[in-house]
PDB file of C-alpha atoms in Angstrom:
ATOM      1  CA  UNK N  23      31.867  35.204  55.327  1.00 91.00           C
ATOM      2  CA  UNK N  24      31.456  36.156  51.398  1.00 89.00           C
ATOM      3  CA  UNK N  25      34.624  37.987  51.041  1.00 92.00           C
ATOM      4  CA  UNK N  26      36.252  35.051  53.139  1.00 93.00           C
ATOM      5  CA  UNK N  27      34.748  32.565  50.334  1.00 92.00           C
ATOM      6  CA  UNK N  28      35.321  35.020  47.118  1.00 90.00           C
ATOM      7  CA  UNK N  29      36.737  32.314  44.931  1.00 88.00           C
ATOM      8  CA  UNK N  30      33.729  30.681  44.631  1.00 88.00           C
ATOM      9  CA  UNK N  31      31.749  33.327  43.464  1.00 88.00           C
ATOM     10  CA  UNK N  32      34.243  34.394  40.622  1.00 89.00           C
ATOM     11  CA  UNK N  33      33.237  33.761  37.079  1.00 91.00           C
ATOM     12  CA  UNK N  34      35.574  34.637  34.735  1.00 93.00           C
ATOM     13  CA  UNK N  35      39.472  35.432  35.257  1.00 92.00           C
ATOM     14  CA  UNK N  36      41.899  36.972  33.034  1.00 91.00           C
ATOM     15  CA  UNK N  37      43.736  34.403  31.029  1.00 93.00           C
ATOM     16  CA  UNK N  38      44.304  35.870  27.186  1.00 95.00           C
ATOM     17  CA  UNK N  39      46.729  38.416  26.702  1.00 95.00           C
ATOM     18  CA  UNK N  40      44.603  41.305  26.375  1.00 95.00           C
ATOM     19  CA  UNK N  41      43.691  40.588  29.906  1.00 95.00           C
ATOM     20  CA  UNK N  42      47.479  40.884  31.718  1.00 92.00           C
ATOM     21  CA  UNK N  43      45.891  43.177  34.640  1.00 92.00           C
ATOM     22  CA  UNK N  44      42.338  42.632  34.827  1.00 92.00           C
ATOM     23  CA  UNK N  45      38.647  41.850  33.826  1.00 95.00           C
ATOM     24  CA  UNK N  46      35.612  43.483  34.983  1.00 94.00           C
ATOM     25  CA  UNK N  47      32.407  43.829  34.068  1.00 94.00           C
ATOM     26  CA  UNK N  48      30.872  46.012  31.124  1.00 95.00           C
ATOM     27  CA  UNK N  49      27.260  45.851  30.124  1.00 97.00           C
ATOM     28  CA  UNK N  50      24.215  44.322  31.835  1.00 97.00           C
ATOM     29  CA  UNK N  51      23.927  40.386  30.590  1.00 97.00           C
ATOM     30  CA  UNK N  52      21.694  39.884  27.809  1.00 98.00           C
ATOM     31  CA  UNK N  53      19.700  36.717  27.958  1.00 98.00           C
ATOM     32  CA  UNK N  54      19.550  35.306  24.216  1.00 98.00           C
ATOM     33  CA  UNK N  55      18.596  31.869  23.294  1.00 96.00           C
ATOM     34  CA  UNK N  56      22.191  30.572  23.779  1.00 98.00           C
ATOM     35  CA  UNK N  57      22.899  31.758  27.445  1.00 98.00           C
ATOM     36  CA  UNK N  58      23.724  34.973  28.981  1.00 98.00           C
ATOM     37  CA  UNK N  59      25.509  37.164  26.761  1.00 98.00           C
ATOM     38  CA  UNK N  60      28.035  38.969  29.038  1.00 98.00           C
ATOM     39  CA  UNK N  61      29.922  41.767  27.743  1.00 98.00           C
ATOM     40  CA  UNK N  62      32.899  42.863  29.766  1.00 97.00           C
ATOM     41  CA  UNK N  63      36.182  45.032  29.915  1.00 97.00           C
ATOM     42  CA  UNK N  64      39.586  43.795  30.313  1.00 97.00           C
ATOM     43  CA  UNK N  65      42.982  45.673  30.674  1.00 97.00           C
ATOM     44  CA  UNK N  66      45.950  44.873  29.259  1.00 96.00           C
ATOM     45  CA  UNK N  67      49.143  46.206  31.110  1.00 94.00           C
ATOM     46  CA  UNK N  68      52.113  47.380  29.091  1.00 94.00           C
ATOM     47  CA  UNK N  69      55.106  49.248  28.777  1.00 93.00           C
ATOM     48  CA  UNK N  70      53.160  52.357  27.320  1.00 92.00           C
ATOM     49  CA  UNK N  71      50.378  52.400  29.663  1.00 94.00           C
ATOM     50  CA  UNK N  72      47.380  50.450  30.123  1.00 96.00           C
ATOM     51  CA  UNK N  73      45.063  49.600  27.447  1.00 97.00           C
ATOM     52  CA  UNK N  74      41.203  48.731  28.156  1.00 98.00           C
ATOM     53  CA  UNK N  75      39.239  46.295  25.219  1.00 98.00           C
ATOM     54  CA  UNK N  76      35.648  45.104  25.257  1.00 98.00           C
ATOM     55  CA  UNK N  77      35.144  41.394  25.344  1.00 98.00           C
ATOM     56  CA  UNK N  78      32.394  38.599  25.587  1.00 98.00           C
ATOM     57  CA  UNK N  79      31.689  35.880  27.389  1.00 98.00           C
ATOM     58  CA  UNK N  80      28.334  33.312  27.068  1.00 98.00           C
ATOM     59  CA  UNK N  81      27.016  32.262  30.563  1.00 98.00           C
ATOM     60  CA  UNK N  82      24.690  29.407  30.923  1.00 98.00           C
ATOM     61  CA  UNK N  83      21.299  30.886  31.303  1.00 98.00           C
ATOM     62  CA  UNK N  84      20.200  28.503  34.838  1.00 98.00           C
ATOM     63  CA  UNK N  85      23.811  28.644  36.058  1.00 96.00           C
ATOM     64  CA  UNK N  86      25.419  31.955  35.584  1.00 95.00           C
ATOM     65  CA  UNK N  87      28.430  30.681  36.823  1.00 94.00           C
ATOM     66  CA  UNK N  88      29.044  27.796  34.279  1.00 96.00           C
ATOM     67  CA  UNK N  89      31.003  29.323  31.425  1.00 97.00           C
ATOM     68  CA  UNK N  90      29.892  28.310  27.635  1.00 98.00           C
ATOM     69  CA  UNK N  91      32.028  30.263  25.555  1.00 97.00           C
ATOM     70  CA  UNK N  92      34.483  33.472  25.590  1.00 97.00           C
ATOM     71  CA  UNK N  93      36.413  35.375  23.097  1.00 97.00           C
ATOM     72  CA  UNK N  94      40.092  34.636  22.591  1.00 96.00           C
ATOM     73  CA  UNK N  95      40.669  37.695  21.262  1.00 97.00           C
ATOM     74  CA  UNK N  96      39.182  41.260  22.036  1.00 98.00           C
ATOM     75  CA  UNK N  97      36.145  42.300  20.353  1.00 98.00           C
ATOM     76  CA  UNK N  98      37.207  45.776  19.843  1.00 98.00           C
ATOM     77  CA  UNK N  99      39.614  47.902  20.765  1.00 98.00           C
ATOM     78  CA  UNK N 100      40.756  51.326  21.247  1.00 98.00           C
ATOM     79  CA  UNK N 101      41.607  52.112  17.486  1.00 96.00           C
ATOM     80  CA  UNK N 102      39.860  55.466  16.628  1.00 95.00           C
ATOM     81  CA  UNK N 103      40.955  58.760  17.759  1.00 95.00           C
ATOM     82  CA  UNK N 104      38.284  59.423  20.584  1.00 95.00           C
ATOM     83  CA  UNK N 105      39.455  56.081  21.916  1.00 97.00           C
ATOM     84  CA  UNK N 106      42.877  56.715  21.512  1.00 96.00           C
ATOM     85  CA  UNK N 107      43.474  60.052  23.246  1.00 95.00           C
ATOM     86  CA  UNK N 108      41.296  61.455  26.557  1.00 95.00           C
ATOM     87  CA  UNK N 109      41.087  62.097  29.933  1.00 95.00           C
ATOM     88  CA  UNK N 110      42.233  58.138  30.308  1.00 95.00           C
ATOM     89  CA  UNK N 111      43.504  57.538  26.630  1.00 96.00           C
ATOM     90  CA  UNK N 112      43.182  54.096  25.305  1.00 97.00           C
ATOM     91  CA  UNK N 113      39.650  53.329  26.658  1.00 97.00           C
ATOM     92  CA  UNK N 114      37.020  51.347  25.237  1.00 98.00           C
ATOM     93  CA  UNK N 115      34.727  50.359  28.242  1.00 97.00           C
ATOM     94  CA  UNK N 116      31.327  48.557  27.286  1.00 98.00           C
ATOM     95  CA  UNK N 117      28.120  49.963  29.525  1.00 97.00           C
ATOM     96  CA  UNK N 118      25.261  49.510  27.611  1.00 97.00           C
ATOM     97  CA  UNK N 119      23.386  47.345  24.619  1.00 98.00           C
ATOM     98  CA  UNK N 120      20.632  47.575  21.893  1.00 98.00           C
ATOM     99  CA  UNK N 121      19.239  44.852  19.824  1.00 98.00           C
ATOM    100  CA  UNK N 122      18.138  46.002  16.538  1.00 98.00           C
ATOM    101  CA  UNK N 123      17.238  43.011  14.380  1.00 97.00           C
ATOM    102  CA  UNK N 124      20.471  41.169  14.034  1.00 97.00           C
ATOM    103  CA  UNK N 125      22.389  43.715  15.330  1.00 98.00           C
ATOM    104  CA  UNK N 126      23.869  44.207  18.736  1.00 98.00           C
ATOM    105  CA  UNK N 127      25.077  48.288  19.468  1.00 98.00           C
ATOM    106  CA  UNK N 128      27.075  48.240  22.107  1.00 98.00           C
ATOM    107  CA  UNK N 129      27.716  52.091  23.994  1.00 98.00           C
ATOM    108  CA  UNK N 130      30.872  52.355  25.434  1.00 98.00           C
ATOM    109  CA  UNK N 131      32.742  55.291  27.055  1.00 97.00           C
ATOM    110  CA  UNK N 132      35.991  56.426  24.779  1.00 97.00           C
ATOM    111  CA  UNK N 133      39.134  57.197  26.653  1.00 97.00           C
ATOM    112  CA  UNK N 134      36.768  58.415  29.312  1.00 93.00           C
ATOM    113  CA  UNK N 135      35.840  61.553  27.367  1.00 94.00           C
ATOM    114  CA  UNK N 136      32.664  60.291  25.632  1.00 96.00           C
ATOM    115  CA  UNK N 137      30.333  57.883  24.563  1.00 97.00           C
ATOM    116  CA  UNK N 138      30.338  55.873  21.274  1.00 97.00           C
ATOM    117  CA  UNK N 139      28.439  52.646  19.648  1.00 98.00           C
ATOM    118  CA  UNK N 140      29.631  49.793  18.018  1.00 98.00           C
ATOM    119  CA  UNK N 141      28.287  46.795  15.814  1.00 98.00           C
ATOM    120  CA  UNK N 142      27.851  43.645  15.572  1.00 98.00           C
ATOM    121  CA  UNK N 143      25.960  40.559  14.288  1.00 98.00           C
ATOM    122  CA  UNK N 144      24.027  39.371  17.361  1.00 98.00           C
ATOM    123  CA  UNK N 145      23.972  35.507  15.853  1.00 98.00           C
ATOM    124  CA  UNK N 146      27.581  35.755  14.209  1.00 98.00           C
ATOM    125  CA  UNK N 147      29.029  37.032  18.343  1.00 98.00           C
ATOM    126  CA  UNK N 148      27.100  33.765  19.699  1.00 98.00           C
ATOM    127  CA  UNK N 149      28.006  31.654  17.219  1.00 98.00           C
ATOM    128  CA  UNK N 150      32.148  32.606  17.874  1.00 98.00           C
ATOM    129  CA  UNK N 151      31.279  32.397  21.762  1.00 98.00           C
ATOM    130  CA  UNK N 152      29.730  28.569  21.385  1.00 97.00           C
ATOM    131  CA  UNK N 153      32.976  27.849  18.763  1.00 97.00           C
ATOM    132  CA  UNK N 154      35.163  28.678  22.139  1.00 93.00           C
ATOM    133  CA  UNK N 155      34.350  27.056  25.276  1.00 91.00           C
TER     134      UNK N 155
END
């Protein structure tokens, strides 16, 4: 009966351009005064290969299903060397989050080979989610 009824239990599809194949999930939500905080991966098919981004989405915290706000544009992408070149080059997959102060770290696996961290500003990221509903 669920996987008869799928389409109304999806919350986000791929509509940017940096989502051309697919968008999945990344990180475990993070509820912040705003909504859910919902980092994700999305792939973007092309003639080279596919290449995977991070991205964001804010989720209203009662409904999880109601959409507030999502990023037009990746919020990083595969641009270092460890991304770049692995056992699947051009990865940046988001698994895992820290809050310290402002400052959201984000772990991701590189190009499937390791595990890095990148930054942002917690309040700047919601603010840029609420700007784009």
């Amino acid at each position: 009966d669920y996987l008869n009824h799928l389409n109304e239990f999806v919350v986000l599809e791929n509509r940017y351009w940096f989502e051309t194949r697919h968008i999945g999930g990344g990180a475990p939500p993070i509820r912040t005064k705003d909504g859910w905080l919902f980092l994700l991966h999305s792939v973007e098919e092309t003639n080279h290969g596919r290449i995977y981004r991070a991205s964001a989405a804010l989720l209203d915290i009662n409904n999880p299903q109601k959409v507030l706000g999502r990023l037009k544009e990746p919020l990083f992408s595969p641009n270092k060397e460890w991304d770049k070149v692995g056992v699947v080059s051009n990865v940046v997959f988001p698994t895992g989050t820290a809050i310290f102060g402002e400052d959201l770290y984000i772990y991701y696996g590189a190009a499937d080979h390791l595990i890095a961290v990148a930054k942002v500003n917690l309040n700047d990221l919601l603010e840029t989610l609420k700007a784009n509903p």
